[in-house]
Coordinates of C-alpha atoms and ligand atoms in Angstrom, one line a residue:
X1 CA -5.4 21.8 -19.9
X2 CA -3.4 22.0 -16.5
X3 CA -4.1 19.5 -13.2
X4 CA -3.9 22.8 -10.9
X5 CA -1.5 21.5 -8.0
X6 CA -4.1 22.6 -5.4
X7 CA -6.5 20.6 -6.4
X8 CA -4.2 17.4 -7.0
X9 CA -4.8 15.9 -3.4
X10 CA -9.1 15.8 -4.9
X11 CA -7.7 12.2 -6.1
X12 CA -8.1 11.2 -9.5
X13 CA -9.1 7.7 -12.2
X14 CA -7.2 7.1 -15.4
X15 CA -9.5 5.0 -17.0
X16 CA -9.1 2.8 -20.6
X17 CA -8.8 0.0 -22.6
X18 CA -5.6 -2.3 -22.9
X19 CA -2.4 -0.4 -24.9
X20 CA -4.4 3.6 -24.9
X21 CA -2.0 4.9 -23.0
X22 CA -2.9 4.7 -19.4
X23 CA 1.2 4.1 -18.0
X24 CA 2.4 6.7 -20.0
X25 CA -0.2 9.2 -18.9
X26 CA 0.6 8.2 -15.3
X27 CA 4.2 9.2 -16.4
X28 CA 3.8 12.0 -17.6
X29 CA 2.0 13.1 -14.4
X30 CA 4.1 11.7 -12.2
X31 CA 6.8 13.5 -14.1
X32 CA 5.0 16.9 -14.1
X33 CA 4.5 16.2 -10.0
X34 CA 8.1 15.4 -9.9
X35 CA 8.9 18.5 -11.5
X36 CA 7.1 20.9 -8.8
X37 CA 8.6 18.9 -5.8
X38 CA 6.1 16.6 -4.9
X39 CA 7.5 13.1 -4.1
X40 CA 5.4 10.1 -6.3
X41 CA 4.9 6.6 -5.0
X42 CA 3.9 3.9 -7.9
X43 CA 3.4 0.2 -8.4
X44 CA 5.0 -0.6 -11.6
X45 CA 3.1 -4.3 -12.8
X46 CA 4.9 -4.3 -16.0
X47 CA 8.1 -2.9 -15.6
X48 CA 7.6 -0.3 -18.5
X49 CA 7.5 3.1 -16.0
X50 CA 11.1 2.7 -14.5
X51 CA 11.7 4.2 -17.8
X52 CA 11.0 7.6 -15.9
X53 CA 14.6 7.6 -14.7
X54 CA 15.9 8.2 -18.0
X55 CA 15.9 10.6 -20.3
X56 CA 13.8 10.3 -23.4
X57 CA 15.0 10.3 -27.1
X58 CA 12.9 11.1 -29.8
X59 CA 10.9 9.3 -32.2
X60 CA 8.4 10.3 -35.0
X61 CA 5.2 9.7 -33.1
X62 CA 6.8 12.0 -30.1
X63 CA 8.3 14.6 -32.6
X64 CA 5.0 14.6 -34.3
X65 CA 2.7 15.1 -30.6
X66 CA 5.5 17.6 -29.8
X67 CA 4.5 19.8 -32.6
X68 CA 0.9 19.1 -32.7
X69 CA 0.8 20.7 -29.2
X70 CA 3.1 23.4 -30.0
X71 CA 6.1 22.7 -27.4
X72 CA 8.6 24.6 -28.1
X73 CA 10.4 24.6 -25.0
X74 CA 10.2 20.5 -25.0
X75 CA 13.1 19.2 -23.6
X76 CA 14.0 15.5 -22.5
X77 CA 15.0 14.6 -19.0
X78 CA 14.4 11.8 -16.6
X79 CA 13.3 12.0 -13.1
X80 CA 14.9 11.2 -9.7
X81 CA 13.9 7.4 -9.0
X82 CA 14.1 5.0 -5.7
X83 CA 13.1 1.6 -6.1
X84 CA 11.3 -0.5 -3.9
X85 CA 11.1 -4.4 -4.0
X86 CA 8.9 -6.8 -1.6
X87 CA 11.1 -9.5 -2.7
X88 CA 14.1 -7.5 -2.1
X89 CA 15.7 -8.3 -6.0
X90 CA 14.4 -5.4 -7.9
X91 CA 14.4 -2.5 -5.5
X92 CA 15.2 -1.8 -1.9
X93 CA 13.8 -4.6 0.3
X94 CA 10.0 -3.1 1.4
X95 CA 9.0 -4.7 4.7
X96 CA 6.2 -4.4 7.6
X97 CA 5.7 -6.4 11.1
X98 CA 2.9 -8.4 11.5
X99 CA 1.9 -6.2 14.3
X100 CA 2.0 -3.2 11.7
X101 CA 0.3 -5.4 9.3
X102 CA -2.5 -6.0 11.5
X103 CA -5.2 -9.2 12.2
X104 CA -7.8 -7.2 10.0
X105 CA -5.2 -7.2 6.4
X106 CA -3.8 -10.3 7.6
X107 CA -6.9 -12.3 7.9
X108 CA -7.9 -10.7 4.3
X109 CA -4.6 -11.7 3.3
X110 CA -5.1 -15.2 4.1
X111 CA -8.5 -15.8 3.1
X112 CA -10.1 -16.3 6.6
X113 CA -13.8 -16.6 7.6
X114 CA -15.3 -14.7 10.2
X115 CA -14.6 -17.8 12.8
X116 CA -10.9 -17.9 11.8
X117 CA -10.8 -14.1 11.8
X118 CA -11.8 -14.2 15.5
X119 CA -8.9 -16.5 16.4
X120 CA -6.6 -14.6 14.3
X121 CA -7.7 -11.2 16.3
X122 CA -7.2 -13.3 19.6
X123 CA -4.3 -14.6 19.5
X124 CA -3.0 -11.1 18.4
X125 CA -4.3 -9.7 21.8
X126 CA -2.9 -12.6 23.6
X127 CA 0.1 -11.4 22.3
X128 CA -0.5 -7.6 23.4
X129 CA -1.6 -8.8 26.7
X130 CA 1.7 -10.4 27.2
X131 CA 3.9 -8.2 25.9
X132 CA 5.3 -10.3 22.8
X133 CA 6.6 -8.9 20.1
X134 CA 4.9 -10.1 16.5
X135 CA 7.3 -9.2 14.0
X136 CA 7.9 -12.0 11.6
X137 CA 6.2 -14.7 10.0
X138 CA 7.9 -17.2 12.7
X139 CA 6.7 -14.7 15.2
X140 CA 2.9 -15.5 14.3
X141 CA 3.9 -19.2 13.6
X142 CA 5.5 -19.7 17.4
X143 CA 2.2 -17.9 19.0
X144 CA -0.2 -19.6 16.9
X145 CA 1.6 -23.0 18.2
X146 CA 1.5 -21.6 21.7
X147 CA -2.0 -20.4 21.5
X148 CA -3.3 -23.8 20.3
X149 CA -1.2 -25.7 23.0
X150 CA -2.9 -23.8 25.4
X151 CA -6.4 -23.3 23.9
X152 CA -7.5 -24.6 27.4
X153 CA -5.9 -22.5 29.6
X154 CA -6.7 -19.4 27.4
X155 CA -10.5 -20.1 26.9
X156 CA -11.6 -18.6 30.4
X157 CA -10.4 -15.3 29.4
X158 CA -10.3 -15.1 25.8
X159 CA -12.9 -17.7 24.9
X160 CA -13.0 -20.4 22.6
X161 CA -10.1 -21.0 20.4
X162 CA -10.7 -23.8 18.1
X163 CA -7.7 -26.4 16.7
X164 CA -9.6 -25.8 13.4
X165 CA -8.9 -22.5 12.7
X166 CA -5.8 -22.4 14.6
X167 CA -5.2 -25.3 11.9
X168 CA -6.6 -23.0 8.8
X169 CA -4.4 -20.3 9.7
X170 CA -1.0 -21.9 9.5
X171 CA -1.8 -23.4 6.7
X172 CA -2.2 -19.5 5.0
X173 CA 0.9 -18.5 6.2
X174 CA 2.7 -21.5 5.3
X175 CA 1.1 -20.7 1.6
X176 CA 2.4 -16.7 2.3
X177 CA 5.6 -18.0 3.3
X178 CA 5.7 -20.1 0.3
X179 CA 5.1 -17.2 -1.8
X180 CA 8.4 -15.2 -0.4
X181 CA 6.1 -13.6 2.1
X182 CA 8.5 -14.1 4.9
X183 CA 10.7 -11.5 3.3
X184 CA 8.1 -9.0 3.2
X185 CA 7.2 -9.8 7.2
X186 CA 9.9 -8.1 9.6
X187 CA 12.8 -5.3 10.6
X188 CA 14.0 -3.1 9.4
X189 CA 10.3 -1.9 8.2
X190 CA 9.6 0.8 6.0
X191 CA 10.0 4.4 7.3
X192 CA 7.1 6.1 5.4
X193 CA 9.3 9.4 5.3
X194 CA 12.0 7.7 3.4
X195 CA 8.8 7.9 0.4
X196 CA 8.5 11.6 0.6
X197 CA 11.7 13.3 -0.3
X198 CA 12.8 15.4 -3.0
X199 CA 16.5 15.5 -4.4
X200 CA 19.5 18.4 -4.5
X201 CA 17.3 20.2 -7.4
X202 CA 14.3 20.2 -5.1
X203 CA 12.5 17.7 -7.6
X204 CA 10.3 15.0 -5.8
X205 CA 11.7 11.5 -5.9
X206 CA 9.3 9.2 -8.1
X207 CA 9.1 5.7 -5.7
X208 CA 8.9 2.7 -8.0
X209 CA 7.6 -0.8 -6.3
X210 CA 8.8 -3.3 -8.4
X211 CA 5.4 -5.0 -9.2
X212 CA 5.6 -7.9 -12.1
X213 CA 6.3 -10.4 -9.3
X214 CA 3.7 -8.9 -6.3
X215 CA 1.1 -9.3 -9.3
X216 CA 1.1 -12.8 -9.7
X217 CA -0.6 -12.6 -6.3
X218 CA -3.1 -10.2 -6.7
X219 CA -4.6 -10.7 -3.5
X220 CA -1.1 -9.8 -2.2
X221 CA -0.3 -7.0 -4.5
X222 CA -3.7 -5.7 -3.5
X223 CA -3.1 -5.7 0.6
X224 CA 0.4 -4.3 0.2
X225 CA -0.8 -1.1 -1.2
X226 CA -4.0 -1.1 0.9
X227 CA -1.1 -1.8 3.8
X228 CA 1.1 1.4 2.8
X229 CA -1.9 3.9 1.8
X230 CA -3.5 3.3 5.2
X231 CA -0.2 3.4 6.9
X232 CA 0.7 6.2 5.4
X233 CA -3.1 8.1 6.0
X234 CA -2.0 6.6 9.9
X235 CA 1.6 8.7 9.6
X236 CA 1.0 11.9 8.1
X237 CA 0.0 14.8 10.2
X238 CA -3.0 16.8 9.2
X239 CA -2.5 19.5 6.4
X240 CA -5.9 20.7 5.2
X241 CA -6.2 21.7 1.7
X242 CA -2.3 22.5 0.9
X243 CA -0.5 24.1 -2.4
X244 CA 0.0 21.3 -3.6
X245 CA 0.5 17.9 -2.6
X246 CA 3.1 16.0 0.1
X247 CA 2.8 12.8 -2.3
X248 CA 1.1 11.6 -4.5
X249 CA -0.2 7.7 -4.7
X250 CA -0.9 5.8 -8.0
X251 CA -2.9 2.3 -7.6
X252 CA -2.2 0.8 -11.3
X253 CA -4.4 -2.2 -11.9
X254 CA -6.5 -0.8 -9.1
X255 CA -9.6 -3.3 -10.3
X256 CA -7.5 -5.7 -8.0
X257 CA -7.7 -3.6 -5.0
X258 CA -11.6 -3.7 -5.0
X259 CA -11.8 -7.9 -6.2
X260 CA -13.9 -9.1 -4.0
X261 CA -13.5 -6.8 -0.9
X262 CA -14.7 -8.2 1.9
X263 CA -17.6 -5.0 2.8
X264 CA -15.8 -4.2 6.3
X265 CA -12.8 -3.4 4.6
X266 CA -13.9 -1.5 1.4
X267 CA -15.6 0.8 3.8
X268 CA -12.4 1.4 5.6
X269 CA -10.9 1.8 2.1
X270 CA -13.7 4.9 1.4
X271 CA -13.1 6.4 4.8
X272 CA -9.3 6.0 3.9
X273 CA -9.5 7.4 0.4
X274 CA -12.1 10.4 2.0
X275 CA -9.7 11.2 4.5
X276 CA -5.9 11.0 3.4
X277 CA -6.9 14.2 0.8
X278 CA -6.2 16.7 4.2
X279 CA -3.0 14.4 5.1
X280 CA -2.0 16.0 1.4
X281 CA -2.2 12.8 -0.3
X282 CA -3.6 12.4 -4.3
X283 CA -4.6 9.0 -4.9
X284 CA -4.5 8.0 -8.5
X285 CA -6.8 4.9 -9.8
X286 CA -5.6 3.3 -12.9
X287 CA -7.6 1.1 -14.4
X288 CA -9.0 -0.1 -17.5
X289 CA -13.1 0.4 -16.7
X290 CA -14.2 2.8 -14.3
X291 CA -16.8 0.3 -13.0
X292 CA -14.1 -1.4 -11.8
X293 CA -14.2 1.0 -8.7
X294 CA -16.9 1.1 -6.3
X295 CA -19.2 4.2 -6.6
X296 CA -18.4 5.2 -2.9
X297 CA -14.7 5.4 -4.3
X298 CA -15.2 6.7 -7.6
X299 CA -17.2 9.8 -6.5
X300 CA -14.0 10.9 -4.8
X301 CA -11.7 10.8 -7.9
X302 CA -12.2 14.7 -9.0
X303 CA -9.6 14.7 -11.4
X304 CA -10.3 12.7 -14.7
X305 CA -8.7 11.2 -17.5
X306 CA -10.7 8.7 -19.9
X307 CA -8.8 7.3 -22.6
X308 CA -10.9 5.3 -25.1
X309 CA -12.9 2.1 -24.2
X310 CA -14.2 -0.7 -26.5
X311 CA -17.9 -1.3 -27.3
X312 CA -17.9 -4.4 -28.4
X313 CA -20.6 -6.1 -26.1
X314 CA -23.1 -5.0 -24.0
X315 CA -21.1 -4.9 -21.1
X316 CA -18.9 -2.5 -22.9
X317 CA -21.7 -0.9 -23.9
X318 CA -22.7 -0.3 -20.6
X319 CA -19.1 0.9 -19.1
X320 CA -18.7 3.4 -21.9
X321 CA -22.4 5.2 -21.2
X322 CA -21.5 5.1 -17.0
X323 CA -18.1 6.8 -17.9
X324 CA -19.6 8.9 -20.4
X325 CA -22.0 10.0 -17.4
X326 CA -19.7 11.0 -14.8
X327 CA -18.3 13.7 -16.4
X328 CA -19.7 17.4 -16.4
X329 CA -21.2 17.6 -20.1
X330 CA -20.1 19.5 -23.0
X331 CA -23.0 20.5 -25.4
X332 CA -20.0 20.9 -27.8
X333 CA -19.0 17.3 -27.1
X334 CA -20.2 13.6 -27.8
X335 CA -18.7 12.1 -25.0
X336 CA -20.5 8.2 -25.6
X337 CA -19.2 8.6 -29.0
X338 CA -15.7 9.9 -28.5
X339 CA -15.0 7.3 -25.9
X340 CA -15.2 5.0 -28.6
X341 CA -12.9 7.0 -31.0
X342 CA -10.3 8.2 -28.9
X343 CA -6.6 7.8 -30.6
X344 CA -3.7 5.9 -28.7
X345 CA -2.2 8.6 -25.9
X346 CA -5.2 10.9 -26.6
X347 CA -8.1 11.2 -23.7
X348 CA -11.1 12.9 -22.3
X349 CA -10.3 14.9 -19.8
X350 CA -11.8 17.1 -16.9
X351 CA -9.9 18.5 -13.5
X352 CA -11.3 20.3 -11.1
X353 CA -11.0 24.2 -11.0
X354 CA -9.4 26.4 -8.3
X355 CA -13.0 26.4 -6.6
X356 CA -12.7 22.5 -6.8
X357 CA -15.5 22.2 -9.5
X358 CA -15.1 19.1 -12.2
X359 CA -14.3 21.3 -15.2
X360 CA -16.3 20.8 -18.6
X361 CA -15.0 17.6 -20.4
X362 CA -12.8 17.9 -23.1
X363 CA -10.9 15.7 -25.9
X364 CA -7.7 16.2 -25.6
X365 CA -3.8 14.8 -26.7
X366 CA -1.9 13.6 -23.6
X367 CA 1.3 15.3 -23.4
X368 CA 4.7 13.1 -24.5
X369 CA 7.0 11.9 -21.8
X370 CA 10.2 14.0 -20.8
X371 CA 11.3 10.5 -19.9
X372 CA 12.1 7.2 -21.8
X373 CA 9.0 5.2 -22.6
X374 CA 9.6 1.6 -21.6
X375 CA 11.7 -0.5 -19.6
X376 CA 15.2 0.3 -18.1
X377 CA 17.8 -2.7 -18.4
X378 CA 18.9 -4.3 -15.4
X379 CA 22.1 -2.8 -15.4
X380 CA 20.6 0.8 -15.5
X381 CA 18.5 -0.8 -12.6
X382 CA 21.2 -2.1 -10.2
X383 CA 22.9 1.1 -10.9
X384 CA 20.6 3.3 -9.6
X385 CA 19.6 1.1 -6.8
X386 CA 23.2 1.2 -5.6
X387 CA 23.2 5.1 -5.7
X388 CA 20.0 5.7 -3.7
X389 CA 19.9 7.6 -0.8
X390 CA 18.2 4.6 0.8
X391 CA 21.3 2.4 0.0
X392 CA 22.3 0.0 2.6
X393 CA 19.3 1.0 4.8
X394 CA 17.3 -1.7 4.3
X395 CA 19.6 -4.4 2.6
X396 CA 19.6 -6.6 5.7
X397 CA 17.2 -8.1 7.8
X398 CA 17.1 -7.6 11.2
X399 CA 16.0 -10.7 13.8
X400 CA 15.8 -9.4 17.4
X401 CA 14.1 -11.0 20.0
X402 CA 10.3 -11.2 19.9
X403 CA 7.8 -13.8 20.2
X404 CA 9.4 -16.8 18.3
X405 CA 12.8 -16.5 20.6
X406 CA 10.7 -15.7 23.6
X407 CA 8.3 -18.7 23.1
X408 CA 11.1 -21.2 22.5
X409 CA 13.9 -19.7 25.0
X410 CA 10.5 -20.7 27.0
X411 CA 9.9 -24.1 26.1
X412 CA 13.8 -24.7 26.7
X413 CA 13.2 -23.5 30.7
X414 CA 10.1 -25.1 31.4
X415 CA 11.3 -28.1 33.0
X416 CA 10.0 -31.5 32.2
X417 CA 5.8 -32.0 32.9
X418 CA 5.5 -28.8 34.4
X419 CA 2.2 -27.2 33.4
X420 CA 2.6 -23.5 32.6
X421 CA 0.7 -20.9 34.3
X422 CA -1.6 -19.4 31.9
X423 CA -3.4 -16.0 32.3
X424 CA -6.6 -17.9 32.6
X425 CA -5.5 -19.7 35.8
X426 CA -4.8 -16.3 36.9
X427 CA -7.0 -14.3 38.7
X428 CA -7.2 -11.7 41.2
X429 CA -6.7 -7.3 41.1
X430 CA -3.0 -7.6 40.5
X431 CA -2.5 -10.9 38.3
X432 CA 0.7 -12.0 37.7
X433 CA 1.6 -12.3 34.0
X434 CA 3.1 -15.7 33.1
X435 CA 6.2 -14.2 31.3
X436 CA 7.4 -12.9 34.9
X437 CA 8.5 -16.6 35.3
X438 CA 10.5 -16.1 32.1
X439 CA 14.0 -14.9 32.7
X440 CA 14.6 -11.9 30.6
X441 CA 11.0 -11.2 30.2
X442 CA 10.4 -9.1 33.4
X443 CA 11.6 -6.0 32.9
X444 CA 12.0 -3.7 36.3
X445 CA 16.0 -3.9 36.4
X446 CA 16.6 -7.6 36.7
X447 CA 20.0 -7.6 35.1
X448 CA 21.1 -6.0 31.1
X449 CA 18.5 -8.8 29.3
X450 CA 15.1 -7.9 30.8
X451 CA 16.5 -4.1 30.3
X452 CA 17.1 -4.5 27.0
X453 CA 13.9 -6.4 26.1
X454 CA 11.7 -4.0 27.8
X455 CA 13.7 -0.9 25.9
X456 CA 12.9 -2.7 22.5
X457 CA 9.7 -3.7 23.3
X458 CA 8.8 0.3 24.3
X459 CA 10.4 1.4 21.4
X460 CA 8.8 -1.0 18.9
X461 CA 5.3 -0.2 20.6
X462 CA 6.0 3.8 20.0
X463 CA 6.5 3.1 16.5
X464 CA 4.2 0.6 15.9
X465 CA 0.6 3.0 17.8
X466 CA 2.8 6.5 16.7
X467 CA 2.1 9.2 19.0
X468 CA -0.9 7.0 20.9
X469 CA -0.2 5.6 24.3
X470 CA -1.7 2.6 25.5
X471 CA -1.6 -0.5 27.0
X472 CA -2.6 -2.1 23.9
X473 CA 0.6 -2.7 21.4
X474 CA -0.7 -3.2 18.3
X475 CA -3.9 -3.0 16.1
X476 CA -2.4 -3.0 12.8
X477 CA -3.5 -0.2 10.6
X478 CA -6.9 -0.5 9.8
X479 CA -7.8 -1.9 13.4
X480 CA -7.2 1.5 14.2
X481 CA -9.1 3.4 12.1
X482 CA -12.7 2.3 12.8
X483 CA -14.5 1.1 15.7
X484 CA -13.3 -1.1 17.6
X485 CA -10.2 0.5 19.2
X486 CA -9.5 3.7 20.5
X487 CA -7.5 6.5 19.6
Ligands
LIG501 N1 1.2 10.6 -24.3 C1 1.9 9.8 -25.2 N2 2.9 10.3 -25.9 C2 3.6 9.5 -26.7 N3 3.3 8.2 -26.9 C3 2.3 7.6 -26.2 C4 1.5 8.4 -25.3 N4 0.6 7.6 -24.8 C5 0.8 6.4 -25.3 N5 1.8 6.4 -26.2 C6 2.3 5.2 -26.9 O1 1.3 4.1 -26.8 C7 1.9 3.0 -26.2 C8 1.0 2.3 -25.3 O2 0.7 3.1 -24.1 P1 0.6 2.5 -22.7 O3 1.7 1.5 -22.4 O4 0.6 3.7 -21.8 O5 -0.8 1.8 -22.7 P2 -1.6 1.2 -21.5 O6 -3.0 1.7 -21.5 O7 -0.9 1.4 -20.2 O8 -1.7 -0.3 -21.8 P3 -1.8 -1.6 -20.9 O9 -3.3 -1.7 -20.5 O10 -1.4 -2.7 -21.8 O11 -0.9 -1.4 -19.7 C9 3.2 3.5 -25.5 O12 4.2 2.5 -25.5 C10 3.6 4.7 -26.4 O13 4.3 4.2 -27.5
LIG502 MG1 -0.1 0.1 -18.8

């Protein structure tokens, strides 16, 4: 039974119990997509699929599924790897701006209410309005401080800003920060292409995120990959229905993703997941029970693989008949029963067909893995992380001049008791914006600083909106996508 590559962008679920065989199923499809030049992004929670760089050897249980499915040809290889790390320590360094990340993630991120959410989207646009840079955590910690210095001044155009959530917002961040967010927050960001290549032998390059640490904050775990599937839905140009895929996404523990979604973003989530499939993106749920995943989502995933599920309790009970009931029925097949039965590495399985039809379920023995099963060591690791074509990209951070530097160069000129002028003071057709009185911050040719500040800013702002132009900056990904904003 073949996933046709055609139909590999119609999304997918792998779906089972704890130790049935979900990683190495996602293995040996990323390998197989690997194979046929399509690039592979994957969060790795355990550590046990950077295995896939390495060739496999053989055991008895592989020799054995070897000849049960008749593979002569089966040969062992391993498949081109990069390896990402938010933390920077197990992969290359991932990171984002805050502008990129957005006020609608961010306030997710930090567990705002709707009040604080406000603020939060405020104090972003007072940021737009005057042309500062949020790049960093510092960034958003220097205009928060500004913001709530000047809640006064700003409440005639922007309206109320209250200390209180000004207040509940630094706290999050300080937690973020505390949680190595800081490294995640800032330049060089992530070039999306650099997670869609293919090596020499035209193979696509498997993208590992380093995931054991990100996990231990599932709420940040979950908002990074929502971050990078909507950026990358936000970055790829339309391709309709192609061959096969440009890349293709898997979400391991993707129950996480869906924990308590706020509703506003779990619909941006569906439109996301709808949508990307013409970009030429397959996403990939894995997950132990399919009703982990909201019905909106789950009647996307055409592509099926169900390895077995307890039915222990009720609740069991109940996942193993709604599984059962999503698939197209075989009269020559007790789906509710072999659910229950299903052997380790062995799954019921339906694709869709070339005319994008869910094909008849059937029982069937997941292929063995060309690569090693299991971890790498951390010298095979460091190794391979040193070869990358990525090498030395990303390594080290970048801190240019944005809203933190701006804000305090600014306190340092101010001189002593003077009030600033604040755009809500301002009025009139042609209001002068209060970073004119900033030296460097005025662009129009005033001498190499204000050049080169207005050059970054323009640049940053191209590839922050891509090919949009605008006035506004910055909406962060999923600002963009849904009312609100234009595009
Ligand atoms: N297709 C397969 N070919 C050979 N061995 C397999 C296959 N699938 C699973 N196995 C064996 O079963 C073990 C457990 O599989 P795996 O780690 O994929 O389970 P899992 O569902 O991801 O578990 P968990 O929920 O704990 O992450 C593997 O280490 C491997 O030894
Ligand atoms: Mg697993």
């Amino acid at each position: 039974m073949n996933l046709l590559p055609g139909m590999a962008n119609r999304h997918g679920l792998v779906a089972g119990a704890t130790g049935t065989g979900k990683t190495v199923t996602l293995q040996v499809m990323a390998e197989a997509f690997s194979r046929i030049g399509v690039p592979v992004f994957a969060a790795d929670v355990k550590g046990d699929l950077s295995g896939i760089s390495q060739a496999g050897t053989s055991n008895p249980k592989i020799a054995d599924r070897v000849k049960k499915l008749k593979l002569g040809d089966f040969a062992f290889a391993g498949c081109p790897v990069t390896f990402w790390d938010v933390f920077g320590q197990e992969g290359h360094p991932v990171r984002a701006t805050i502008s990129e990340m957005g006020p609608l993630l961010l306030g997710r991120l930090l567990n705002l209410n709707d009040t604080q959410e406000g603020v939060l989207n405020l104090v972003f646009k007072i940021a737009d309005d005057n042309h500062l840079l949020l790049l960093d955590l510092k960034d958003l910690q220097a205009m928060l401080q500004y913001v709530g210095d000047h809640a006064k001044d700003f409440q005639t155009q922007y309206g109320n800003i209250s200390a209180a959530s000004i207040g509940a917002i630094q706290r999050g961040l300080l937690a973020i920060e505390q949680q190595g967010g800081d490294k995640f927050f800032g330049e060089p960001a992530l070039n999306l292409d650099d997670l869609i290549q293919t090596d020499a032998q035209g193979r696509g390059v498997v993208n590992i995120l380093a995931a054991d640490k990100l996990y231990q904050s599932p709420k940040v775990y979950a908002t990074f990959l929502l971050w990078l599937l909507t950026s990358l839905f936000e970055h790829l140009p339309e391709v309709g229905d192609p061959e096969k895929p440009k890349l293709v996404f898997f979400f391991d523990e993707a129950h996480l993703l869906f924990a308590d979604l706020p509703k506003i973003i779990e619909d941006k989530v569906v439109q996301v997941v709808r949508l990307i499939r013409s970009k030429g993106v397959g996403v990939y749920f894995v997950t132990q029970n399919p009703l982990d995943i909201p019905e909106t989502v789950l009647g996307q995933l055409g592509n099926r693989v169900q390895h077995a599920l307890r039915a222990f309790t009720p609740a069991d009970q109940k996942a193993v008949k709604a599984a059962a009931d999503t698939f197209r029925t075989n009269p020559k097949l007790d789906v509710v029963k072999a659910i229950t039965e299903l052997e380790v590495g062995e799954a019921l399985v339906s694709f869709l067909d070339e005319k994008g039809t869910p094909g008849v379920v059937e029982r069937a023995l997941v292929l063995p893995p060309h690569s090693q099963i299991g971890p790498i060591t951390p010298d095979q690791r460091k190794q391979l992380i040193a070869n990358s074509v990525v090498a030395g990209v990303y390594e080290n951070a970048v801190d240019r001049e944005s809203a933190y530097e701006v804000l305090k160069s600014r306190a340092g000129v101010a001189s002593p008791g003077a009030t600033p002028p604040a755009p809500g003071q301002v009025s009139g057709p042609a209001p002068t914006p209060w970073w004119e009185n900033i030296p460097g911050m005025s662009g129009g040719g005033r001498g190499r600083r204000g050049d080169n500040m207005v050059d970054a800013m323009a640049k940053s702002a191209a590839r922050a909106i891509g090919s949009s132009v605008g006035r506004q900056i910055v909406r962060g990904v999923l600002g963009s996508l849904l009312g609100g904003s234009k595009r």
